[in-house]
Coordinates of C-alpha atoms in Angstrom, one line a residue:
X27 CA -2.1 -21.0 10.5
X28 CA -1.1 -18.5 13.1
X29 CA -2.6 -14.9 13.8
X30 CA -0.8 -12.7 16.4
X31 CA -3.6 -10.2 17.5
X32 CA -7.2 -10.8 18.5
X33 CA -8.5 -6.9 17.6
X34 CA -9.9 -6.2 14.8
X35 CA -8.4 -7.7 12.1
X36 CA -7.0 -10.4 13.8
X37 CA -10.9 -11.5 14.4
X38 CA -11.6 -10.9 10.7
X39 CA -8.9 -12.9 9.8
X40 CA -9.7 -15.8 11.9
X41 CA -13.5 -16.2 11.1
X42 CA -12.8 -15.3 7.8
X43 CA -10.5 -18.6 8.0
X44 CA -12.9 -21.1 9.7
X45 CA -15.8 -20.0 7.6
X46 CA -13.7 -21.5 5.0
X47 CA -13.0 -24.8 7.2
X48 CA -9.3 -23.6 7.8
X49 CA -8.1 -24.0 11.2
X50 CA -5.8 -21.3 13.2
X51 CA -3.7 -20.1 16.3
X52 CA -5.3 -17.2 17.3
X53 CA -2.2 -15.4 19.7
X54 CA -2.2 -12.3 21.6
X55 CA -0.7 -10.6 24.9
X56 CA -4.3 -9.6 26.0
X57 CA -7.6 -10.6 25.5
X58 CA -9.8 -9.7 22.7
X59 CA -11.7 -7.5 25.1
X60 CA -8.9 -5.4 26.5
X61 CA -7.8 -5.3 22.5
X62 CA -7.4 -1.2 21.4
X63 CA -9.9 -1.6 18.7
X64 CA -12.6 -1.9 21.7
X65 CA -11.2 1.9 22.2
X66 CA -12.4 3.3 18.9
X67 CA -15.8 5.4 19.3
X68 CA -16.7 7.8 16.2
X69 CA -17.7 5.1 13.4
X70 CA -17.1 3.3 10.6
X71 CA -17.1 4.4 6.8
X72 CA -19.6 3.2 4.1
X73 CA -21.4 4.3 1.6
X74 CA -24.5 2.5 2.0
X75 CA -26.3 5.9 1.2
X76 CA -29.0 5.7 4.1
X77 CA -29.4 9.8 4.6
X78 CA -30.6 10.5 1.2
X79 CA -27.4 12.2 0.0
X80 CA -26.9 10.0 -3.3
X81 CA -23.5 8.6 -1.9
X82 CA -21.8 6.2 -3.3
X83 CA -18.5 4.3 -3.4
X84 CA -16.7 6.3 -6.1
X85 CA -17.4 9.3 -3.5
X86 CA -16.1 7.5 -0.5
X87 CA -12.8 6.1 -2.8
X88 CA -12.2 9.9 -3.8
X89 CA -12.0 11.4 -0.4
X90 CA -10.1 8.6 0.8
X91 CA -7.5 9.4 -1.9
X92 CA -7.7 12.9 -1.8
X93 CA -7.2 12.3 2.4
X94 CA -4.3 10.6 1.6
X95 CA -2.2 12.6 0.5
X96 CA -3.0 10.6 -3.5
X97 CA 0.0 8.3 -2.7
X98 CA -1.7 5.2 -1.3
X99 CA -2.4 2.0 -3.7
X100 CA -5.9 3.1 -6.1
X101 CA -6.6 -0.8 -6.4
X102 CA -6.2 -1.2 -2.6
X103 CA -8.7 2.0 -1.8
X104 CA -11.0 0.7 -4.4
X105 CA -10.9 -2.5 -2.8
X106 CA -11.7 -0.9 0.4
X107 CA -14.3 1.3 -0.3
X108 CA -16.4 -1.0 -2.3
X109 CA -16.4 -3.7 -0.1
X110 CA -17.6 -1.2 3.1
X111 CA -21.5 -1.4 2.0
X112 CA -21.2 -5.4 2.6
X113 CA -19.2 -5.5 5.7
X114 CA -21.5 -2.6 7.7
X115 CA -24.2 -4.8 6.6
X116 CA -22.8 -8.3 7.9
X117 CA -22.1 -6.2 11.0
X118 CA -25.4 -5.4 11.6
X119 CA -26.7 -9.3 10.8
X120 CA -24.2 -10.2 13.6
X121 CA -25.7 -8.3 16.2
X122 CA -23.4 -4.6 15.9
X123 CA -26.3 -2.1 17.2
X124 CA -25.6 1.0 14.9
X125 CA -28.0 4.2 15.5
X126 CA -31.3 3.6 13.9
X127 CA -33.9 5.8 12.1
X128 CA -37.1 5.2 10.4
X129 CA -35.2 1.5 10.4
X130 CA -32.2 2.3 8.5
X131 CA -28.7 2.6 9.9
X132 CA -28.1 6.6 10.7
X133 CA -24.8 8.4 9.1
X134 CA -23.2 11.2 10.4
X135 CA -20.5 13.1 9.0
X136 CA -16.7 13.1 9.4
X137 CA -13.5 14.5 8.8
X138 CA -12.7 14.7 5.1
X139 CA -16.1 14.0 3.5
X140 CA -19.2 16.0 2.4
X141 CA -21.1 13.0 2.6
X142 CA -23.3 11.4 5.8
X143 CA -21.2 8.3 5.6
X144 CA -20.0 7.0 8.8
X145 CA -22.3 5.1 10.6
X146 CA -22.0 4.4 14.7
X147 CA -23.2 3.8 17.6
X148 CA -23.2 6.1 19.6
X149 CA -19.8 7.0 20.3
X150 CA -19.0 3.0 21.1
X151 CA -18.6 1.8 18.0
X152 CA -15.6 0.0 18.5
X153 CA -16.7 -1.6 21.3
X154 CA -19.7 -3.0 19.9
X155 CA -18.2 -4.3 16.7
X156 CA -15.7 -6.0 18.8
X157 CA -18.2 -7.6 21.1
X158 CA -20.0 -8.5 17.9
X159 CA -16.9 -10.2 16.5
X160 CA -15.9 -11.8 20.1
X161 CA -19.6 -13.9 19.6
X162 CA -19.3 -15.1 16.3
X163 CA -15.9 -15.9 17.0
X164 CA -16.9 -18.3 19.4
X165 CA -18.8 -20.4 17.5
X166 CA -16.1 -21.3 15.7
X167 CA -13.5 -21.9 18.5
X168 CA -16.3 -24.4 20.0
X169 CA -15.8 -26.2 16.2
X170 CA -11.9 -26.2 17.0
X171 CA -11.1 -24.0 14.3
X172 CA -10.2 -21.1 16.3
X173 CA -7.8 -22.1 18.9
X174 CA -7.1 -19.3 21.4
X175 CA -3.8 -18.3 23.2
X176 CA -4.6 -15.2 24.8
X177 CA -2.1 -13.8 27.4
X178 CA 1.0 -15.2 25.2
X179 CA 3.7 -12.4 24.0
X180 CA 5.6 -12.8 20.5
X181 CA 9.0 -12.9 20.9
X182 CA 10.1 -13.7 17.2
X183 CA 9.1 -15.4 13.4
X184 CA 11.0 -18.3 12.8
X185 CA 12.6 -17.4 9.1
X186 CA 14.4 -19.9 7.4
X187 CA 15.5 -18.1 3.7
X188 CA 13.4 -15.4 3.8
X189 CA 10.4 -17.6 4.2
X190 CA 8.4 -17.9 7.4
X191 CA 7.8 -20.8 8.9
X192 CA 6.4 -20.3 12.3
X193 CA 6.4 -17.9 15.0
X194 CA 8.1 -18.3 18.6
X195 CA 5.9 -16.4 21.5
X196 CA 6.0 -16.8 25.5
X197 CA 3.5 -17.7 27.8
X198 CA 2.9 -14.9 30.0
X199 CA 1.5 -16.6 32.8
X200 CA 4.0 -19.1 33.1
X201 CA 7.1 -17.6 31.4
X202 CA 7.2 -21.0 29.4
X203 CA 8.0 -19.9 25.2
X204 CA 6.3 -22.0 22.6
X205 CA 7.0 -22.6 18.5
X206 CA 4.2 -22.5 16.4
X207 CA 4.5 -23.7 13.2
X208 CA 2.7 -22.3 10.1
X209 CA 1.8 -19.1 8.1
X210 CA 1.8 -16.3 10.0
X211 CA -0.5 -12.7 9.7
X212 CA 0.7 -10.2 11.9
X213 CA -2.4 -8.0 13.1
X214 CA -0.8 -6.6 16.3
X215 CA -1.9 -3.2 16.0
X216 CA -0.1 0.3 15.9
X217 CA 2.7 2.1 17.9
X218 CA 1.0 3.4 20.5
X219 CA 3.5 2.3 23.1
X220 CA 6.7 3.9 21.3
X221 CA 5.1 7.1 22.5
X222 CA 3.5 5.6 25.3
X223 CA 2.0 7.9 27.7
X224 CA 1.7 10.2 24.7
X225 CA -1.4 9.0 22.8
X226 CA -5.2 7.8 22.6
X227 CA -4.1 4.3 22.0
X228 CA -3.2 1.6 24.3
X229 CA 0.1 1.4 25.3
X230 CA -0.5 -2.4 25.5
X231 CA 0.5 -1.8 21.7
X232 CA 4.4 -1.5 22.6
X233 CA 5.4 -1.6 18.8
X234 CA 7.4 -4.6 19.6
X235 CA 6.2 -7.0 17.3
X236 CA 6.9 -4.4 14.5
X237 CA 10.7 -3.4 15.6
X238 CA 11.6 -6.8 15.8
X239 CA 10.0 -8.2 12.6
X240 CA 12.0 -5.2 10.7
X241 CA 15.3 -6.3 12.4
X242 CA 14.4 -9.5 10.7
X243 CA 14.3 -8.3 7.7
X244 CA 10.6 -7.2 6.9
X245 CA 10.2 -4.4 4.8
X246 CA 8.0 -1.1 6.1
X247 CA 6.8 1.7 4.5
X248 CA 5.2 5.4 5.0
X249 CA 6.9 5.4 9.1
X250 CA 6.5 9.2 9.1
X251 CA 2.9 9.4 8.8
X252 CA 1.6 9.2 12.1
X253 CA -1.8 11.1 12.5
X254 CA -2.6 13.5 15.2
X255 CA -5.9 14.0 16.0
X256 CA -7.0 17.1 16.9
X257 CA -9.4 17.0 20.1
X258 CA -7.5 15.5 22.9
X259 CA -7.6 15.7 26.7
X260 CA -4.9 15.2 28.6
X261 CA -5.7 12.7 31.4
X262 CA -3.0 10.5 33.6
X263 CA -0.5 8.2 31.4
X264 CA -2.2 8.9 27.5
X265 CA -4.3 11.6 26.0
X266 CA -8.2 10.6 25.8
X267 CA -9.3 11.4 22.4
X268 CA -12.9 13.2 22.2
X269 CA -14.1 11.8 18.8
X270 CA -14.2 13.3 15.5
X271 CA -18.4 12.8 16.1
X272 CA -18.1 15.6 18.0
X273 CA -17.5 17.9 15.2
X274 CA -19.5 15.9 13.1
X275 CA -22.5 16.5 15.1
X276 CA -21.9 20.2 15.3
X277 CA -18.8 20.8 17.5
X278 CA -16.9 24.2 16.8
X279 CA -13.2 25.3 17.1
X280 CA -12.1 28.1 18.4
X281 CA -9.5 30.8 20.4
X282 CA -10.0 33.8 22.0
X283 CA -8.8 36.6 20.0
X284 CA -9.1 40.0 20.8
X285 CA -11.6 38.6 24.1
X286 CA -14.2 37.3 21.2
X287 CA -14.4 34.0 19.8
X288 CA -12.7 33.1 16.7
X289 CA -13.8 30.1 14.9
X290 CA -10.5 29.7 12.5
X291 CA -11.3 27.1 10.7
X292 CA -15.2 28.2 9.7
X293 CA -13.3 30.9 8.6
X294 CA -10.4 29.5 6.7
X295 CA -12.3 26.2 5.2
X296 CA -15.9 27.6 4.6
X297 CA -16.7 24.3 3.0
X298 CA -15.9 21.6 5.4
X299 CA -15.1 23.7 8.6
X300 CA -13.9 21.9 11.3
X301 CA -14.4 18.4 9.2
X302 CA -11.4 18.7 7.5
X303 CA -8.7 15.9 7.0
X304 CA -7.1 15.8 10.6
X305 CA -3.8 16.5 9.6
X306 CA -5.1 19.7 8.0
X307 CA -7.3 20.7 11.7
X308 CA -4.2 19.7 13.9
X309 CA -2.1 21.8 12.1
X310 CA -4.0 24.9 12.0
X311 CA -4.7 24.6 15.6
X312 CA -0.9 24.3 15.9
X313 CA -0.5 27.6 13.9
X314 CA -3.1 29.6 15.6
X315 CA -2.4 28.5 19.0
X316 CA 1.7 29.2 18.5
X317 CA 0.8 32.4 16.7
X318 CA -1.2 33.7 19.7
X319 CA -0.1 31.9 22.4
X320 CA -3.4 30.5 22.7
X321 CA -5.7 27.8 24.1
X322 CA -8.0 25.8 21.6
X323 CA -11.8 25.2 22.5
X324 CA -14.3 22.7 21.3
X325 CA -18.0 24.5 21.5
X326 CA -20.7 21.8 22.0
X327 CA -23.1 23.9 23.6
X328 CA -25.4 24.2 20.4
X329 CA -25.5 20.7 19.9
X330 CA -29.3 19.5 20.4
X331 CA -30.7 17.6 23.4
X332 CA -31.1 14.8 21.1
X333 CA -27.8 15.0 19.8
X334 CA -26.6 14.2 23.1
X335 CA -29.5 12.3 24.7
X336 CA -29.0 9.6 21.7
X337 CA -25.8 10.2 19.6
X338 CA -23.5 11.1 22.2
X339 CA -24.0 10.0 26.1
X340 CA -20.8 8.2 26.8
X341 CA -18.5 11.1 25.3
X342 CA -20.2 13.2 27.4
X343 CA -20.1 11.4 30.2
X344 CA -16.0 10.8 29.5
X345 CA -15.3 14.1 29.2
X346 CA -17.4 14.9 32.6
X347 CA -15.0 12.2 34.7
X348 CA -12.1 13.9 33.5
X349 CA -12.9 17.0 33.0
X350 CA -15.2 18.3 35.7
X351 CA -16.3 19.9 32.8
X352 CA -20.4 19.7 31.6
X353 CA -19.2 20.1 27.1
X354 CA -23.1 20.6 27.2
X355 CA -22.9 23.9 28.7
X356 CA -19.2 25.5 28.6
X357 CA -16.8 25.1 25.8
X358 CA -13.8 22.5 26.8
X359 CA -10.1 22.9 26.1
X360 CA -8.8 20.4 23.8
X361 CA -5.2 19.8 22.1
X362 CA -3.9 17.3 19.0
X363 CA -2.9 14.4 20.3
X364 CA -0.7 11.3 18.5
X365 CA -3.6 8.9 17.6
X366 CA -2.8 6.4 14.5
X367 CA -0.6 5.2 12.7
X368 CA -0.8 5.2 8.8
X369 CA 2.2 3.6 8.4
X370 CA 3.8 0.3 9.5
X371 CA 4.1 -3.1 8.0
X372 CA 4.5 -3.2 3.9
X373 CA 2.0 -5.0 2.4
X374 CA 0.8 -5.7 -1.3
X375 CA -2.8 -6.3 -2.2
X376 CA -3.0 -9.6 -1.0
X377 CA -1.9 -8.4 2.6
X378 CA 1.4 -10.4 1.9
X379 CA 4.8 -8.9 3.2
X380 CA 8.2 -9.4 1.7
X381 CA 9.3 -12.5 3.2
X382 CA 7.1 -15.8 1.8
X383 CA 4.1 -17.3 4.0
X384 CA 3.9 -13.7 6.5
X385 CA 0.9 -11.8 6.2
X386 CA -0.4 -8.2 8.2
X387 CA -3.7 -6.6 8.5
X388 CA -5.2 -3.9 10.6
X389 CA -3.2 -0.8 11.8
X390 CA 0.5 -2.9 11.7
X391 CA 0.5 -2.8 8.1
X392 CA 0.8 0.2 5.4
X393 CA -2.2 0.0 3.2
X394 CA -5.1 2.1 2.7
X395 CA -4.7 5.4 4.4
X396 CA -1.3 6.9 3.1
X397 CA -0.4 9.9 4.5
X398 CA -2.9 10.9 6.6
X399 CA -6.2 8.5 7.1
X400 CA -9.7 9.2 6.9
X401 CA -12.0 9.0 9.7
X402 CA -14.0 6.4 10.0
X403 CA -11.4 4.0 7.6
X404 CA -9.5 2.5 10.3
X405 CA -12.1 0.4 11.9
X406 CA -13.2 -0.8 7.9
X407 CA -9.1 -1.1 7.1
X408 CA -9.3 -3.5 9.7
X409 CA -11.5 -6.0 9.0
X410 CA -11.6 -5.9 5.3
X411 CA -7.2 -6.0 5.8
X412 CA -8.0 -9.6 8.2
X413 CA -10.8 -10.4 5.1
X414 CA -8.2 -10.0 2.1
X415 CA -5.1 -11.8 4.4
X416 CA -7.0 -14.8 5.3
X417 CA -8.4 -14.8 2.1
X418 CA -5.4 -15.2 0.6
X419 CA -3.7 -17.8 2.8
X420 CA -7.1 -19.4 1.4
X421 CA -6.0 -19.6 -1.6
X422 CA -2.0 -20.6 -0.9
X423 CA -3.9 -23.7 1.3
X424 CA -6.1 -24.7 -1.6
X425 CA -3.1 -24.8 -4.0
X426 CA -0.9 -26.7 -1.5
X427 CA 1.1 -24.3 -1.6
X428 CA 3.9 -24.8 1.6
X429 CA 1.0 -27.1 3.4
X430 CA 1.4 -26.7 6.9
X431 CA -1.8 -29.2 7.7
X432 CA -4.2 -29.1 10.3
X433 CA -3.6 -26.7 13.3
X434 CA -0.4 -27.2 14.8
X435 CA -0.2 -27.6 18.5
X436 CA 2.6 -25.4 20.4
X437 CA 6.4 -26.8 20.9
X438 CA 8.3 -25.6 24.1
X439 CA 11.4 -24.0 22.9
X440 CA 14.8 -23.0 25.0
X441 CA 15.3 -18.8 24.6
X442 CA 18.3 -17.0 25.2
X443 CA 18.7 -15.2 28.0
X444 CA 18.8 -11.8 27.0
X445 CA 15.7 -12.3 24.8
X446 CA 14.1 -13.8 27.6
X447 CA 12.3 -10.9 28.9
X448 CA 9.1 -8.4 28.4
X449 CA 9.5 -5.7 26.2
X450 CA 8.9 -3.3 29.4
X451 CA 10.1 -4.5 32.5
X452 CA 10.9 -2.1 35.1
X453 CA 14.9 -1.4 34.4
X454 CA 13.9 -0.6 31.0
X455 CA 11.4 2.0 32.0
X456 CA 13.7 5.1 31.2
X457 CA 15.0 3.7 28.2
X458 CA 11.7 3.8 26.7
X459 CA 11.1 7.5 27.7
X460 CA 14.3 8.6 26.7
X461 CA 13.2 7.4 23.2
X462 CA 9.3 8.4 23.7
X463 CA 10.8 12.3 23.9
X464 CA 13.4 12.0 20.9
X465 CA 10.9 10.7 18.8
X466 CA 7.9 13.4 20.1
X467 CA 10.0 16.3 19.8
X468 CA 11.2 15.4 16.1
X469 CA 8.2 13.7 15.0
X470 CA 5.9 16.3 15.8
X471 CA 3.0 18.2 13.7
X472 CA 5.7 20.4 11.8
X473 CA 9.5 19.2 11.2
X474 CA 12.2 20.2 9.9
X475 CA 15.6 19.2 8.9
X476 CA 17.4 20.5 11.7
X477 CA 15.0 19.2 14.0
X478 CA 15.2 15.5 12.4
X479 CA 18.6 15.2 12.2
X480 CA 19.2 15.9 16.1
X481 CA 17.0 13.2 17.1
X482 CA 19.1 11.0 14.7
X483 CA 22.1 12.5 16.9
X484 CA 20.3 11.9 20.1
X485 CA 19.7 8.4 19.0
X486 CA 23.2 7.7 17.7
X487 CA 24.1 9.1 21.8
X488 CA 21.9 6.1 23.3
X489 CA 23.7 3.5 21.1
X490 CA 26.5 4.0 23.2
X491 CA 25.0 2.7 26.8
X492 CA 24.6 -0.9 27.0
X493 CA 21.6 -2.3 25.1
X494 CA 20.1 -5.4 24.8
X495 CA 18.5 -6.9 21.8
X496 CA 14.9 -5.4 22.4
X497 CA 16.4 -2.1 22.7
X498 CA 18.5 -2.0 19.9
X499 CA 15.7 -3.3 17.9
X500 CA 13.5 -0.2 19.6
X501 CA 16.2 2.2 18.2
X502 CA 16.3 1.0 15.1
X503 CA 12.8 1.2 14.9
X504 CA 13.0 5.2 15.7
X505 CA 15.6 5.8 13.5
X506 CA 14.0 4.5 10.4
X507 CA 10.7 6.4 11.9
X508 CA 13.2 9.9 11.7
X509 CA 14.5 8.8 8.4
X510 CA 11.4 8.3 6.1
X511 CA 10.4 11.8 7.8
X512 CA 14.2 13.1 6.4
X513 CA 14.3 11.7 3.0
X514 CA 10.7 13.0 2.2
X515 CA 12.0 16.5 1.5
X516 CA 8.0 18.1 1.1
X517 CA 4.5 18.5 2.5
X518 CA 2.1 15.9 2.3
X519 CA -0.3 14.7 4.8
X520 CA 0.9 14.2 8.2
X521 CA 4.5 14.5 7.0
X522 CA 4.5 18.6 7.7
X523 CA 7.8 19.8 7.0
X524 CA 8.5 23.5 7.3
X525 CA 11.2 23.7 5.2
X526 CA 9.9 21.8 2.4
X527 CA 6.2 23.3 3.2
X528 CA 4.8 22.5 -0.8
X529 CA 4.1 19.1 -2.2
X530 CA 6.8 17.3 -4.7
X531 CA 5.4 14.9 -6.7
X532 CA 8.9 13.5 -6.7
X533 CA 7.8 12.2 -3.4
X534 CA 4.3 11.1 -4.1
X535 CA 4.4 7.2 -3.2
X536 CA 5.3 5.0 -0.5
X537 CA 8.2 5.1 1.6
X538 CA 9.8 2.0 1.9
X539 CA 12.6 1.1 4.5
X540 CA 14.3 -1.8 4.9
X541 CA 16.7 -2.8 7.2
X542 CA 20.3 -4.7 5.8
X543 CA 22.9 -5.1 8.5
X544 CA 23.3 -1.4 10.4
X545 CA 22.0 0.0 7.3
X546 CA 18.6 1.6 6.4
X547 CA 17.6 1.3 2.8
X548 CA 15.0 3.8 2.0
X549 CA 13.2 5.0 -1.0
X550 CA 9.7 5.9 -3.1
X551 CA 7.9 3.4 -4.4
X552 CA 4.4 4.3 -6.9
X553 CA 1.5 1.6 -6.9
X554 CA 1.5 2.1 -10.8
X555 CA 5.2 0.5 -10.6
X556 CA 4.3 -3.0 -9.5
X557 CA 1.9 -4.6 -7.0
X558 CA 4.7 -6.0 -4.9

């Protein structure tokens, strides 16, 4: 069994596994500690009801729904949602220091619910949950049932009619490729690097893994959502996101209008204020800012000593370094930035793809969050994603079903020469920001038709310099990013189109592309119509 990834749901996947005596590969270009999810800081979502609210799962399953645009799979959510009481708690037996009071694990709010429901630590959450995960991880790899191969690039699966059977990746270190054989879950994380330079993630995440599996054939779905959060600085080479807590301890947006402070969205959302859905906050700050050729500010200055003493030190701190800015005393100017990924790899309920024996989980895949996703989901999306994958190859090894046997050691392969290279080497550098800028003007917080269709053109123009495979594979990639964005002819979610600015519930499902030949195949699928 092979994983490629070592974040979070390529951990839950791989304990999940050896807990059940099933050995694996665990692959990735970096090590579990320089892994993106180690980047994540607001929380994660559960309804575990410690802040006396009467939550509950049905709660936390509706406004992850109602976040989403209503198009992602109900059984999937479900899934999610119930499941989050018992993986927060399993955290917190592993080690995961959340905020504490009176003994019980402290909630705050977040974007998109009216419940206390996201529990954190401090504004590190990520990186404690990974560290968490990194320890129990070991114990198995001392047993021999996790196998690491950190610092090892993917290159391709190994398909043999339209099954997997194995995956081919490269030594970084020493250039040397390997074949392993086996089942294969893909947990490689999100796009970041398609708009590298451009977002909160790591650009580690190049989106290689994903534009190559779709030129093999692997089916993807809802490519146009991509989620932009709505407080970002810009700093050198990304945009460092200040986290949704911010807001959900208290933070306040406003512009200057008229030489006063106007807090738009207390004004226009008395309910949840500035803790609506972030597609919904990023676009109104689009709006008001392009409407009065204004800057946006984040107010922290009412937020309590304790709020930032205990809740909120390292944000502070962050924003400090890059600021030169005190957010305890002045008001700091902040802009949406491209932050996640909702769609990406297609996957049913079992986390399986369209080809037999490959699996994804965690931000790669398409699966809980459809068109916009809730704050504090992804962190749960991806372990309980690496939970229902591995748990699922479980079952396929029980039944002997395609029995790979024990854990397979690597096989040095021969690689063609114009494969044989990393997905960013230096003469490919203004390749990938010709692309980065097609894709960030068209696939912005509001599109249009006009605007879509020129960065097809502008694609179609790059085709005609010579390309190798990567490249091509990166284009391919975009254009069926531009596409799903095109054929949804409405608004929903992060999919803002200006001349389509209602909902169509022609258009209320997945997007599925799928590449055959030079051909995109693209349509809407419904979870009601199957569960493949």
């Amino acid at each position: 069994m092979n994983i490629i990834g070592a974040g979070l749901a390529g951990l839950s996947a791989s304990i999940s596994l050896a807990k059940q005596g099933i050995s694996c590969n665990l692959i990735s270009n970096l090590p579990s500690e320089r892994a993106q999810s180690v980047m994540a800081e607001g929380g994660i979502n559960g309804a575990i009801n410690t802040m006396g609210e009467d939550d509950d799962t049905e709660y936390h399953f509706e406004d992850t729904m109602k976040a989403g645009g209503e198009i992602a799979d109900k059984a999937m959510v479900r899934g999610l949602v119930e499941t989050a009481p018992d993986i927060i708690r399993y955290l917190q037996s592993i080690g995961v220091p959340f905020n504490l009071k009176n003994n019980e694990i402290r909630q705050r709010n977040f974007g998109g619910q009216k419940k206390k429901r996201t529990a954190y630590a401090k504004s590190s959450t990520g990186k404690v949950i990974m560290t968490a995960l990194i320890d129990e991880a070991r114990k198995y790899e001392v047993l021999g049932l996790i196998k690491r191969y950190s610092n090892h690039e993917f290159l391709s699966l190994r398909l043999e009619n339209n099954i997997c059977k194995g995956v081919e990746v490269r030594n970084n270190y020493t250039g040397v490729c390997y074949y392993f054989e086996g089942r294969v879950i893909l947990a490689s994380g999100g796009l970041s690097g398609i708009f590298r330079g451009l977002t909160t993630g790591s650009t580690a995440n190049t989106g290689f893994v994903t534009a190559k599996v779709f030129e093999q054939g692997v089916r993807l779905s809802n490519l146009e959502m991509i989620q932009y959060h709505p407080t970002t600085i810009k700093i050198a080479d990304k945009a460092c996101l200040v986290s949704e807590a911010a807001r959900g301890e208290g933070g306040r947006l406003f512009i200057y209008k008229n030489n006063e402070k106007w807090y738009f969205m207390e004004e226009k959302y008395p309910e949840l204020k500035n803790l609506m859905p972030r597609d919904v906050v990023s676009r109104e700050m689009y709006f008001v800012s392009r409407g009065n050729d204004a800057q946006v500010y984040l107010d922290m200055t009412e937020l309590s000593k304790e709020v930032w003493k205990d809740r909120l030190p390292d944000l502070r701190e962050e924003i400090i370094h890059y600021l030169g800015k005190d957010p305890k005393t002045e008001p700091i100017p902040v802009a949406p930035g491209i932050h996640y990924f909702m769609g990406g790899i297609d996957v049913d309920r079992n986390h399986s793809t369209n080809i037999e024996n490959l699996f994804a989980a965690g931000e790669c895949c398409s699966a809980y969050h459809g068109a916009n996703r809730l704050g504090g989901n992804s962190l749960l999306g991806a372990i309980y994603g690496g939970r229902c994958a591995a748990k699922t190859v479980a079952r396929l090894e029980k039944e002997g079903k395609t029995d790979f046997g024990e854990i397979i050691k690597p096989q040095v392969i021969a690689v063609d020469k114009e494969n044989d290279k990393a997905w960013l080497e230096n003469n490919e550098e203004s390749f990938t920001i010709k692309v980065r800028d097609i894709l960030f003007e068209t696939m912005g917080i509001v599109r249009s038709e006009q605007g879509l269709n020129k960065g097809l053109l502008q694609l179609e123009e790059l085709t005609k310099e010579p390309l190798n495979k990567e490249e091509i594979a990166r284009i391919n990639l975009a254009r069926a990013m531009i596409l799903s964005s095109l054929y949804r002819k409405e608004s929903r979610g992060a999919n803002f189109r200006e001349d389509y600015p209602e909902r169509n519930d022609a258009y209320k499902g997945m997007t599925r592309v799928i590449l055959q030949g030079n051909k995109i195949d693209i349509g809407i699928w419904r979870a009601d119509e199957d569960t493949n």
